[in-house]
Amino acid sequence: MIKRTTLADIAKAANVSMMTVSRAINNKPGLSDELRQHILSLVEEMGYRPNTFARGLATSQTTTIGLVVPDNTNPFFAQIARGVEDAAFENLYNIFLVNTNEDAARETAALETLWQKGIDGVILCSSRLSGQALEYQVQRFPAIVLVNRELKQSHANLITINVNDHRSAQRVLQHFMGLDRRIIAYIGGPANSFSNQRRLDGYKNGLRSAEIPFSPQLVISTQPTTEGGREAAAALLRHRPDVNAIFAYNDLVAVGAMQVCQELGKRVPEDIAIIGVDDIPLATIIRPQLTTMHVPLTHIGRLAMRALIDLIAGEGSSAAYQIEPELFIRDSA
Amino acid sequence: MIKRTTLADIAKAANVSMMTVSRAINNKPGLSDELRQHILSLVEEMGYRPNTFARGLATSQTTTIGLVVPDNTNPFFAQIARGVEDAAFENLYNIFLVNTNEDAARETAALETLWQKGIDGVILCSSRLSGQALEYQVQRFPAIVLVNRELKQSHANLITINVNDHRSAQRVLQHFMGLDRRIIAYIGGPANSFSNQRRLDGYKNGLRSAEIPFSPQLVISTQPTTEGGREAAAALLRHRPDVNAIFAYNDLVAVGAMQVCQELGKRVPEDIAIIGVDDIPLATIIRPQLTTMHVPLTHIGRLAMRALIDLIAGEGSSAAYQIEPELFIRDSA
DNA sequence: TTGTGTTGAGTTAGCGCTAACGTAACGGTG
DNA sequence: CACCGTTACGTTAGCGCTAACTCAACACAA
């Protein structure tokens, strides 16, 4: 392994003080252009790169942030992570990726190890933490962006980014109405999910606007996976074979439901129309292609990272972004 | 934001020197059990957590590693990353995730920023770097694990992990033979991909064992995506509608190919049998479910992380792991 | 000429932590 | 009782870097 070149090495080689080298590489005033050029050429020649964390110790800025997600394998979070990483790379930030496995204890532990690294901020996706625990994290980190989670109280170092689930659900119902489908089921996600609750509200609201009575039989909760979608759809159709439209919690659930419908001899979209949420890559891979509420996941990731950087720079201020999804009409509805 | 509690704070509170506190928290000898307990209770009470990078400055160990992948959105790498992160978490390591976008320049830049962080090691997946550039990286980082890439020369701080692509391909051909399919196409990945080359060799070898002459018409290169699979399959079937088996570079390609076959009125697997590689989640979501060479991706990730930790600890030594995939027979062949 | 900036440096101190060495007190040994 | 090893700490120095201060040299206005 090569020995690291340090500031001191450069200073010695240039026969100046370390401070002068520091000023040169950080592009700060206080030395002649000539000397600066000379030092920079030495830096290049000797392959010097400043140690971020030594610098961080002195400045308490590490150009490093944490990204906490339930599962980086889930396309939803993978896309967001991609957006975050892209924006981070452009701004010369590095990201610590941590999975929580949807487990609050592991999430706490993860935030603990991140805190130990002295990072500049955190992007926390779909946090399972209690409001109180979250408040604590918000005040301990310099800056924090919450994706897919709200917090009652606002903080100067906090920004939240949420999808407008309520409007999403309404838009879906509206589309079903246009198709003249009035027996509409909602296959929801886990009951403790915030977005699930908001979508359910939107669903009920949409029914009300269309003067369709709400039937609990048509609402079923399940895991947000293909398998969950399969189980839920099977149970649903057993009790209500007359269903002619399904609004699914997300695309994975929608795909699972679609398969079960087909296996039971229902045609999609002729007999049962199906709409998902998220618009993950799978939505266009599956046949029939899935009609879904497109959520700009990569964009959310980028937005989160930029918001965090602003917060860190002290330029951003408390804000709650609302993302408006758009209905992408394909073949399943 | 809360002010950090430091070693000095604890030392003052306990009325001992910083060194004694350091010894206590690092579980090193040199103080009475009684005092140690007292200090640890103070640590707990005051919520002290050592700063990893301050410690790193003093010890040159940061319990931090870099994970470099082409695209964390690709299920192949997402699964590997998950395995890496799991093992890292268990060993109290944190990982820097960076995407290279399959771009050598960006990969170099990414390694540069990682190097600046003074990390303990790197896991580099499907590197697009030249052999020479790779040699340079190997000697600059304390420890490095290469996944899906080989390096001629061996190094004390290097471990490589590769899938046995050659044997994979042979196993696939063997299965096709058992199904009495003898007009076997190979839809390969990018020509500059190492694994593609190895699979192609295995394919040719398999043909030779079965005394089937090699036909260039039956081999086609494409992007490793569903869309790539679609295009390739369409082109293939235009020239050779008599094909009755397709070996695809990976599952995404296989799915794309399968769809085109079906759209052209071919039944899968009756008319055309299709086998992919990797066994990503999509393989069991799609219908018919995909027969594929199962590659234990999460396991590879865990293995990579553990190997890297051993290397860092100076316990591991130069090694080249070969992973043997297994044929998972489902419905497409 | 004297005072007052300004420019281009260097010096000092310290971020939070640990390796390596120093030392006082104590107990055992011949 | 002198000698020595051990235990239980403290002290010093330094990891690589920068903030904040100092200082010499020079220009320029009054």
XYZ file of C-alpha atoms (C1' of nucleotides) in Angstrom:
726
model
C 0.000 0.000 0.000
C 1.234 3.441 -0.942
C 1.907 5.845 1.894
C -0.502 8.749 1.814
C 0.865 12.105 0.777
C -0.121 14.699 3.368
C -0.351 18.451 3.540
C 2.947 18.479 5.379
C 4.641 16.632 2.532
C 3.490 19.224 0.055
C 4.457 22.067 2.366
C 7.943 20.649 2.718
C 8.306 20.125 -1.005
C 7.163 23.672 -1.741
C 9.154 25.054 1.136
C 6.182 26.911 2.573
C 3.988 26.471 5.627
C 1.111 24.005 5.726
C -1.304 26.875 5.988
C -0.218 28.220 2.655
C -0.826 24.880 1.034
C -4.194 24.650 2.729
C -5.129 28.053 1.361
C -3.982 27.052 -2.086
C -6.017 23.885 -2.314
C -9.109 25.447 -0.766
C -8.958 28.320 -3.143
C -8.798 30.898 -0.386
C -7.112 34.281 -0.666
C -3.810 35.085 0.996
C -1.147 34.025 -1.434
C 0.129 35.075 -4.834
C -1.304 33.452 -7.928
C 2.150 32.348 -8.848
C 2.734 30.468 -5.626
C -0.757 28.990 -5.768
C -0.078 27.599 -9.217
C 3.211 26.181 -8.108
C 1.629 24.466 -5.123
C -1.243 23.081 -7.178
C 1.168 21.613 -9.668
C 3.058 19.953 -6.822
C -0.237 18.601 -5.505
C -0.960 17.116 -8.894
C 2.510 15.719 -9.266
C 2.654 14.133 -5.842
C -0.916 12.847 -6.058
C -2.026 14.590 -2.923
C -5.656 14.338 -1.857
C -6.835 15.899 1.392
C -8.210 13.535 3.978
C -11.887 14.359 4.264
C -12.250 13.339 7.854
C -9.148 15.058 9.130
C -10.583 18.127 7.512
C -13.924 17.234 9.029
C -12.394 17.146 12.491
C -11.167 20.682 12.027
C -14.237 22.096 10.306
C -16.988 19.740 11.459
C -18.118 19.256 7.878
C -17.556 15.857 6.334
C -19.358 16.119 2.972
C -20.876 12.835 3.956
C -24.498 12.007 4.606
C -26.473 8.967 5.635
C -29.228 7.355 3.610
C -31.474 5.104 5.633
C -33.969 2.873 3.823
C -36.000 -0.174 4.815
C -34.541 -2.300 2.016
C -32.331 -1.218 -0.847
C -33.518 -4.266 -2.764
C -37.040 -2.897 -3.039
C -37.234 -1.080 -6.382
C -39.058 1.797 -4.723
C -36.108 2.595 -2.479
C -33.526 1.548 -5.022
C -34.808 4.252 -7.370
C -34.838 6.865 -4.640
C -31.342 5.862 -3.570
C -30.198 6.217 -7.140
C -31.478 9.772 -7.280
C -29.868 10.613 -3.970
C -26.558 9.143 -5.028
C -26.604 10.950 -8.356
C -27.164 14.323 -6.745
C -24.626 13.500 -4.051
C -21.997 12.634 -6.618
C -22.577 15.879 -8.477
C -22.037 17.798 -5.256
C -19.055 15.725 -4.199
C -20.883 14.203 -1.293
C -20.616 10.566 -0.320
C -23.436 8.566 1.131
C -23.578 5.934 3.810
C -26.263 3.437 2.879
C -28.009 1.543 5.657
C -30.934 -0.872 5.581
C -33.329 -1.042 8.488
C -35.248 -4.118 7.416
C -38.412 -2.240 8.456
C -37.310 -2.769 12.032
C -37.409 0.212 14.369
C -34.694 -1.204 16.620
C -32.347 -1.706 13.713
C -33.212 1.750 12.446
C -32.217 3.224 15.787
C -28.985 1.244 15.802
C -28.233 2.367 12.260
C -28.742 6.013 13.145
C -26.483 5.455 16.124
C -23.577 4.234 14.011
C -24.177 7.044 11.536
C -24.123 9.571 14.323
C -20.758 8.226 15.394
C -19.376 9.061 11.996
C -20.167 12.709 12.460
C -22.066 12.989 9.196
C -23.504 16.271 7.974
C -27.063 15.037 7.623
C -29.449 12.148 7.047
C -32.097 11.197 4.540
C -34.526 8.918 6.293
C -36.982 6.989 4.132
C -40.239 5.490 5.372
C -39.108 5.656 8.965
C -40.802 3.270 11.358
C -39.710 5.308 14.363
C -42.236 6.755 16.778
C -42.873 10.474 16.621
C -40.926 10.957 19.820
C -37.922 8.947 18.686
C -37.973 10.858 15.442
C -37.985 14.197 17.270
C -34.888 13.073 19.099
C -33.096 12.194 15.878
C -34.089 15.487 14.318
C -32.485 17.448 17.088
C -29.327 15.381 17.267
C -28.362 15.547 13.573
C -27.327 18.799 11.922
C -29.840 18.325 9.118
C -32.441 15.740 8.221
C -34.785 15.006 5.331
C -37.744 12.730 5.877
C -39.058 10.908 2.826
C -42.459 9.286 2.996
C -43.038 10.321 6.558
C -44.422 13.384 8.254
C -43.723 15.014 11.568
C -46.216 17.224 13.350
C -43.759 19.730 14.651
C -41.584 21.658 12.240
C -37.872 22.188 12.813
C -35.387 24.546 11.228
C -33.169 21.659 10.182
C -35.917 19.417 8.871
C -37.518 19.003 5.469
C -40.143 16.400 4.643
C -40.972 15.017 1.223
C -44.214 13.173 0.768
C -46.285 11.871 -2.068
C -49.805 13.220 -2.256
C -51.402 9.869 -1.560
C -54.838 11.278 -0.989
C -55.022 12.911 -4.374
C -53.443 9.812 -5.942
C -56.236 7.629 -4.712
C -58.845 10.097 -5.874
C -57.313 10.210 -9.333
C -57.404 6.434 -9.549
C -61.051 6.307 -8.563
C -61.852 9.020 -11.043
C -60.250 6.949 -13.801
C -62.243 3.899 -12.785
C -65.422 6.002 -12.924
C -64.541 7.074 -16.432
C -64.322 3.377 -17.280
C -67.698 2.883 -15.671
C -66.333 0.600 -12.984
C -68.145 1.041 -9.709
C -67.293 -2.045 -7.699
C -63.853 -0.932 -6.699
C -61.646 -2.754 -4.225
C -58.633 -1.343 -2.414
C -55.835 -3.740 -1.609
C -53.915 -1.770 0.969
C -50.466 -2.076 2.485
C -49.550 -2.677 6.106
C -51.973 -1.043 8.525
C -49.160 0.829 10.300
C -48.060 2.490 7.071
C -48.741 6.210 6.889
C -49.138 6.293 3.145
C -51.578 3.415 3.309
C -53.782 5.399 5.645
C -53.692 8.424 3.376
C -54.543 6.364 0.305
C -57.398 4.723 2.117
C -58.768 8.170 2.982
C -58.483 9.204 -0.624
C -60.241 6.027 -1.679
C -63.155 6.648 0.672
C -63.304 10.232 -0.430
C -63.383 9.240 -4.060
C -66.232 6.859 -3.410
C -68.151 9.561 -1.635
C -67.770 12.003 -4.508
C -69.210 9.351 -6.800
C -71.946 8.557 -4.306
C -70.858 4.958 -4.014
C -71.353 3.551 -0.526
C -68.211 2.358 1.193
C -68.061 -1.387 1.736
C -65.497 -2.774 4.206
C -65.597 -6.031 2.281
C -63.834 -4.300 -0.562
C -60.882 -3.188 1.509
C -58.159 -5.631 2.458
C -54.723 -5.167 4.009
C -51.660 -7.104 2.988
C -47.885 -7.134 2.714
C -46.573 -4.743 0.047
C -45.183 -7.557 -2.123
C -46.295 -9.618 -5.101
C -47.095 -12.487 -2.780
C -49.140 -10.153 -0.606
C -51.046 -9.042 -3.680
C -51.758 -12.636 -4.641
C -53.097 -13.589 -1.236
C -55.191 -10.476 -0.919
C -56.684 -10.788 -4.394
C -57.523 -14.444 -3.841
C -59.290 -13.638 -0.581
C -61.028 -10.680 -2.122
C -62.402 -12.543 -5.121
C -63.600 -15.368 -2.940
C -65.922 -13.005 -1.099
C -66.639 -10.554 -3.863
C -66.339 -12.188 -7.290
C -68.282 -9.232 -8.664
C -65.380 -6.794 -8.252
C -64.555 -5.043 -11.514
C -61.738 -2.738 -10.443
C -58.812 -2.998 -8.063
C -56.729 -0.166 -6.685
C -53.510 -1.657 -5.335
C -51.217 -0.217 -2.681
C -48.266 -0.438 -5.027
C -47.159 -2.027 -8.259
C -45.909 -5.232 -6.687
C -49.276 -5.799 -5.095
C -50.982 -4.884 -8.356
C -48.947 -7.443 -10.280
C -49.699 -10.177 -7.753
C -53.372 -9.336 -7.901
C -53.357 -9.267 -11.671
C -51.876 -12.751 -11.861
C -54.473 -14.191 -9.520
C -57.253 -12.576 -11.507
C -55.925 -14.130 -14.679
C -55.480 -17.510 -13.029
C -59.116 -17.377 -11.949
C -60.163 -16.781 -15.521
C -60.829 -13.050 -15.262
C -59.541 -10.935 -18.086
C -57.512 -7.819 -17.292
C -58.598 -5.132 -18.015
C -61.872 -6.328 -19.550
C -63.332 -8.044 -16.500
C -61.215 -6.416 -13.830
C -59.288 -3.196 -14.236
C -56.191 -2.806 -12.051
C -54.199 0.257 -11.107
C -51.055 0.332 -9.020
C -48.866 3.027 -7.522
C -45.163 3.899 -7.940
C -44.438 2.935 -11.532
C -41.458 0.703 -10.844
C -39.670 -0.868 -13.839
C -41.705 -4.036 -13.411
C -44.836 -2.102 -14.399
C -43.718 -1.966 -18.018
C -42.120 -5.407 -18.031
C -45.250 -7.269 -17.038
C -48.005 -8.058 -19.580
C -50.507 -6.473 -19.758
C -48.481 -3.426 -18.872
C -49.627 -1.878 -15.667
C -51.627 1.310 -15.477
C -50.247 3.066 -12.435
C -49.783 6.328 -10.576
C -46.330 7.351 -11.653
C -44.243 8.594 -8.747
C -41.018 10.294 -9.834
C -38.786 8.278 -7.526
C -35.398 9.281 -8.861
C -36.547 12.865 -8.831
C -37.588 12.536 -5.209
C -34.156 11.179 -4.405
C -32.442 14.080 -6.125
C -34.755 16.551 -4.479
C -34.067 15.037 -1.077
C -30.324 15.300 -1.562
C -30.452 18.878 -2.794
C -32.747 19.870 0.042
C -30.356 18.281 2.500
C -27.394 20.121 1.047
C -29.274 23.409 1.347
C -30.128 22.596 4.917
C -26.502 21.811 5.682
C -25.370 25.044 4.071
C -27.884 26.854 6.244
C -29.654 28.079 3.126
C -32.638 25.820 3.310
C -35.368 26.189 5.838
C -38.057 24.023 7.253
C -40.300 22.846 4.425
C -42.757 20.107 3.540
C -42.665 19.135 -0.117
C -45.670 17.465 -1.597
C -45.094 15.372 -4.709
C -47.990 15.037 -7.141
C -48.061 11.678 -8.915
C -49.449 11.371 -12.395
C -51.627 8.632 -13.828
C -49.799 6.649 -16.511
C -52.449 4.860 -18.473
C -51.215 1.596 -19.922
C -52.971 -1.706 -20.478
C -54.354 -2.878 -17.150
C -57.020 -0.185 -16.844
C -28.505 20.504 17.590
C -27.112 18.856 20.690
C -23.446 19.433 21.440
C -21.495 16.224 21.186
C -20.223 14.666 24.383
C -16.509 13.935 24.021
C -13.972 11.788 25.734
C -12.767 14.848 27.605
C -16.249 15.461 28.999
C -16.390 11.958 30.395
C -12.863 12.224 31.778
C -13.728 15.424 33.553
C -16.948 13.992 34.968
C -15.153 10.887 36.222
C -12.181 12.912 37.396
C -9.700 10.708 35.552
C -7.501 11.167 32.503
C -8.813 10.770 28.973
C -6.605 7.752 28.534
C -8.348 5.929 31.321
C -11.702 6.561 29.715
C -10.326 5.438 26.383
C -9.106 2.214 27.960
C -12.444 1.674 29.605
C -14.532 2.039 26.465
C -12.134 0.009 24.342
C -12.087 -2.770 26.867
C -8.354 -2.655 27.297
C -6.501 -3.602 30.489
C -4.945 -1.071 32.800
C -7.664 -0.035 35.206
C -9.675 -1.597 38.000
C -12.978 -3.257 37.201
C -14.640 -0.917 39.610
C -13.436 2.204 37.846
C -14.248 0.731 34.474
C -17.820 0.106 35.529
C -18.102 3.595 36.877
C -16.826 5.119 33.658
C -19.080 2.974 31.516
C -22.089 4.020 33.515
C -21.127 7.649 33.018
C -20.765 6.988 29.292
C -24.243 5.560 29.235
C -25.676 8.369 31.297
C -24.112 11.159 29.298
C -24.849 9.469 25.980
C -21.259 9.462 24.867
C -20.359 7.851 21.537
C -16.810 7.936 20.255
C -16.253 9.757 16.982
C -15.270 7.089 14.490
C -13.160 9.325 12.349
C -11.285 11.014 15.161
C -10.454 7.517 16.267
C -9.643 6.694 12.674
C -7.154 9.537 12.531
C -5.325 8.103 15.489
C -5.512 4.439 14.506
C -5.966 4.595 10.749
C -8.944 2.291 10.938
C -12.326 3.747 10.153
C -14.622 0.685 10.175
C -15.887 2.062 6.922
C -15.682 0.539 3.465
C -16.707 1.521 -0.020
C -19.110 -0.410 -2.218
C -18.860 0.468 -5.878
C -21.506 -0.831 -8.277
C -22.570 0.094 -11.800
C -26.169 0.749 -10.756
C -27.800 0.034 -7.428
C -31.151 -0.030 -9.215
C -30.234 -3.190 -11.088
C -31.614 -6.091 -9.020
C -28.382 -7.993 -9.542
C -26.355 -5.378 -7.703
C -29.148 -4.465 -5.323
C -29.117 -8.029 -4.016
C -25.353 -8.076 -3.671
C -25.417 -4.714 -1.928
C -27.984 -6.037 0.464
C -25.730 -8.927 1.406
C -22.763 -6.620 1.846
C -24.731 -4.234 4.004
C -26.117 -7.025 6.168
C -22.687 -8.422 6.901
C -21.318 -4.925 7.399
C -24.011 -4.098 9.906
C -23.316 -7.267 11.866
C -19.658 -6.306 12.086
C -20.391 -2.662 12.885
C -19.003 -1.465 9.595
C -20.620 1.252 7.526
C -20.613 1.323 3.772
C -20.251 4.099 1.272
C -22.381 3.299 -1.746
C -21.360 4.696 -5.115
C -22.774 4.140 -8.593
C -20.501 4.212 -11.591
C -23.153 4.137 -14.266
C -20.969 1.619 -16.100
C -18.645 4.485 -16.865
C -14.924 3.992 -16.250
C -14.296 7.707 -15.759
C -16.989 7.966 -13.150
C -15.693 4.818 -11.523
C -12.259 6.381 -11.231
C -13.738 9.562 -9.807
C -15.768 7.559 -7.317
C -12.718 5.659 -6.119
C -10.946 8.965 -5.798
C -13.525 10.421 -3.430
C -13.595 7.164 -1.496
C -9.844 7.230 -1.164
C -10.107 10.699 0.302
C -12.267 9.348 3.078
C -9.516 7.056 4.219
C -11.699 3.950 4.134
C -10.427 0.551 5.211
C -11.257 -1.215 1.971
C -13.395 -1.424 -1.152
C -15.730 -3.909 -2.738
C -15.693 -3.270 -6.448
C -18.427 -4.892 -8.534
C -18.222 -5.504 -12.276
C -15.450 -2.983 -12.679
C -15.041 -1.479 -16.122
C -11.494 -0.336 -15.344
C -8.565 -1.492 -17.409
C -6.248 -4.055 -15.883
C -3.632 -1.399 -15.354
C -5.992 1.061 -13.676
C -7.229 -1.755 -11.499
C -3.694 -2.669 -10.443
C -3.230 0.914 -9.344
C -6.373 0.857 -7.227
C -5.385 -2.446 -5.683
C -2.116 -1.056 -4.454
C -3.523 2.208 -3.179
C -6.293 0.798 -0.989
C -5.533 -1.219 2.137
C -7.820 -4.036 1.016
C -9.981 -4.726 -1.984
C -12.500 -7.335 -3.088
C -13.357 -7.663 -6.751
C -16.751 -9.118 -7.572
C -17.449 -10.284 -11.097
C -14.015 -9.373 -12.336
C -10.668 -11.073 -12.430
C -7.131 -9.790 -12.275
C -4.196 -11.687 -13.674
C -1.751 -10.828 -10.977
C -2.490 -11.782 -7.397
C -1.965 -9.394 -4.490
C -1.819 -9.961 -0.750
C -4.625 -7.468 -0.179
C -6.891 -8.673 -2.979
C -9.650 -11.256 -3.137
C -11.767 -11.922 -6.206
C -15.211 -13.479 -6.277
C -16.539 -14.747 -9.571
C -19.398 -16.854 -10.770
C -18.443 -19.948 -12.685
C -19.952 -18.728 -15.934
C -18.391 -21.400 -18.026
C -19.913 -24.215 -16.048
C -23.212 -22.302 -15.894
C -23.484 -22.234 -19.626
C -22.604 -25.883 -19.905
C -25.258 -26.802 -17.363
C -27.854 -24.863 -19.335
C -26.948 -26.600 -22.562
C -27.036 -29.932 -20.823
C -30.580 -29.208 -19.642
C -31.636 -28.255 -23.158
C -30.180 -31.514 -24.447
C -32.227 -33.424 -21.892
C -35.262 -31.639 -23.319
C -34.152 -32.694 -26.780
C -33.647 -29.111 -27.923
C -30.756 -28.819 -30.305
C -31.262 -25.488 -32.020
C -30.001 -23.381 -29.176
C -29.435 -19.649 -29.392
C -27.348 -17.561 -27.021
C -28.466 -13.986 -26.436
C -25.354 -12.504 -24.895
C -24.631 -9.343 -22.993
C -22.305 -6.498 -23.956
C -19.249 -7.684 -25.858
C -16.890 -5.987 -23.395
C -18.340 -7.917 -20.472
C -16.038 -10.526 -18.983
C -18.818 -12.792 -17.838
C -20.387 -12.658 -21.271
C -17.179 -13.968 -22.780
C -16.971 -16.794 -20.301
C -20.579 -17.787 -20.876
C -20.065 -17.766 -24.595
C -17.099 -20.091 -24.176
C -19.199 -22.409 -22.069
C -21.933 -22.315 -24.661
C -19.560 -23.285 -27.446
C -18.061 -25.965 -25.296
C -21.467 -27.365 -24.504
C -22.331 -27.507 -28.180
C -19.090 -29.300 -28.901
C -19.755 -31.970 -26.261
C -23.117 -32.611 -27.884
C -21.541 -32.586 -31.319
C -23.702 -29.752 -32.485
C -21.925 -27.430 -34.904
C -21.581 -23.839 -33.784
C -23.608 -21.375 -35.817
C -22.777 -17.652 -35.508
C -26.331 -16.900 -36.561
C -27.509 -18.247 -33.230
C -25.410 -15.886 -31.169
C -26.440 -12.287 -30.720
C -25.182 -9.536 -28.436
C -27.402 -7.018 -26.728
C -27.887 -4.738 -23.735
C -28.469 -6.631 -20.496
C -32.014 -5.315 -20.104
C -35.539 -6.450 -20.912
C -35.567 -4.148 -23.876
C -32.269 -5.612 -25.053
C -33.773 -9.070 -24.772
C -36.768 -8.018 -26.837
C -34.711 -6.549 -29.621
C -32.323 -9.466 -29.743
C -35.066 -12.073 -29.740
C -36.940 -10.267 -32.487
C -33.831 -10.139 -34.646
C -32.980 -13.726 -33.847
C -36.391 -15.138 -34.739
C -36.481 -13.180 -37.954
C -33.388 -15.001 -39.187
C -33.855 -18.287 -37.427
C -37.544 -19.011 -36.752
C -36.550 -22.628 -36.189
C -34.858 -21.916 -32.849
C -36.273 -24.064 -30.065
C -34.166 -23.002 -27.105
C -32.706 -19.718 -25.898
C -29.974 -19.251 -23.363
C -30.116 -15.635 -22.168
C -27.321 -13.574 -20.648
C -29.443 -12.797 -17.627
C -33.014 -12.910 -16.399
C -33.948 -9.482 -17.721
C -32.876 -10.488 -21.201
C -34.663 -13.807 -20.794
C -37.912 -12.085 -19.859
C -37.695 -9.715 -22.794
C -37.027 -12.614 -25.127
C -39.857 -14.632 -23.665
C -42.338 -11.829 -24.280
C -41.308 -11.454 -27.899
C -41.602 -15.190 -28.426
C -45.108 -15.140 -27.048
C -46.054 -12.097 -29.084
C -44.890 -13.929 -32.198
C -47.172 -16.819 -31.359
C -44.535 -19.174 -30.008
C -45.419 -21.039 -26.852
C -42.932 -21.058 -23.989
C -41.698 -23.631 -23.132
C -43.422 -25.887 -25.674
C -42.084 -24.235 -28.833
C -39.144 -22.387 -27.351
C -37.498 -23.158 -24.039
C -35.805 -20.244 -22.302
C -33.232 -20.181 -19.521
C -31.799 -17.104 -17.860
C -29.072 -16.423 -15.337
C -29.083 -14.783 -11.884
C -32.494 -15.659 -10.493
C -33.596 -12.145 -9.642
C -37.014 -11.681 -7.979
C -38.589 -10.987 -11.368
C -37.901 -14.591 -12.371
C -40.636 -15.861 -10.084
C -42.953 -12.920 -10.661
C -43.201 -13.360 -14.394
C -45.460 -16.010 -15.964
C -44.402 -18.595 -16.976
C -41.907 -18.542 -14.154
C -38.392 -18.443 -15.419
C -36.057 -21.416 -15.356
C -32.712 -19.912 -14.540
C -29.221 -20.462 -13.172
C -29.611 -19.373 -9.592
C -26.727 -17.213 -8.421
C -26.693 -16.677 -4.655
C -26.372 -12.901 -4.854
C -26.984 -11.998 -1.251
C -24.583 -14.724 -0.252
C -21.966 -13.304 -2.585
C -22.449 -9.921 -0.966
C -22.010 -11.340 2.511
C -19.007 -13.340 1.415
C -17.427 -10.267 -0.125
C -17.875 -8.268 3.053
C -16.524 -11.002 5.289
C -13.562 -11.538 3.009
C -12.859 -7.827 3.071
C -12.990 -7.718 6.854
C -10.522 -10.601 7.031
C -8.258 -8.818 4.614
C -8.417 -5.647 6.700
C -7.652 -7.588 9.850
C -4.660 -9.057 8.073
C -6.146 -12.527 8.506
C -7.245 -13.083 4.963
C -4.901 -13.703 2.148
C -5.032 -13.475 -1.585
C -7.787 -15.718 -2.871
C -10.054 -16.242 -5.846
C -13.473 -17.554 -4.912
C -15.481 -19.329 -7.554
C -19.249 -19.420 -7.027
C -21.123 -22.379 -8.528
C -24.620 -21.457 -9.680
C -27.398 -24.009 -9.577
C -30.099 -24.634 -12.153
C -33.533 -23.765 -10.780
C -36.014 -25.508 -13.015
C -39.294 -23.647 -13.224
C -41.725 -23.246 -16.093
C -39.860 -21.718 -19.011
C -37.706 -24.762 -19.768
C 7.614 61.677 8.092
C 4.119 59.171 10.382
C 0.147 56.592 10.567
C -2.969 53.215 8.255
C -4.242 49.671 5.392
C -3.370 45.779 2.614
C -1.053 41.730 1.016
C 1.265 37.468 1.665
C 2.780 34.868 4.334
C 3.846 32.098 9.139
C 2.541 30.531 14.031
C -0.339 28.651 17.474
C -3.789 25.986 19.035
C -7.039 22.582 18.778
C -10.759 19.262 16.473
C -11.382 13.925 19.272
C -8.871 10.285 19.837
C -5.017 6.763 20.882
C 0.062 4.749 20.955
C 3.799 4.797 23.555
C 6.052 5.948 27.217
C 6.423 7.464 32.203
C 5.627 6.783 37.128
C 3.962 6.013 41.794
C 2.507 2.492 44.805
C 2.483 -2.062 46.168
C 3.805 -6.899 46.920
C 6.952 -10.503 46.753
C 11.748 -12.438 46.815
C 16.354 -13.766 48.425
C 16.201 -4.287 53.260
C 17.478 -3.547 48.604
C 15.781 -5.180 44.225
C 12.385 -6.169 40.801
C 8.104 -6.913 38.536
C 3.304 -5.661 38.271
C -0.755 -2.890 38.513
C -3.124 1.235 37.759
C -3.100 4.965 36.286
C -1.195 9.839 34.043
C 1.517 12.508 30.394
C 3.153 13.549 25.998
C 2.927 13.662 21.374
C 0.807 13.301 17.160
C -2.822 11.481 13.416
C -4.088 15.523 9.079
C -6.170 19.433 8.822
C -7.927 24.422 9.496
C -9.541 28.816 12.259
C -7.800 32.577 14.099
C -4.274 35.198 15.198
C 0.334 37.385 14.338
C 3.682 39.682 11.734
C 6.752 41.708 8.248
C 6.899 44.307 4.169
C 5.166 47.550 1.317
C 2.057 51.304 -0.619
C -0.165 55.392 0.026
C -2.519 59.435 1.954
C -2.160 63.317 5.125
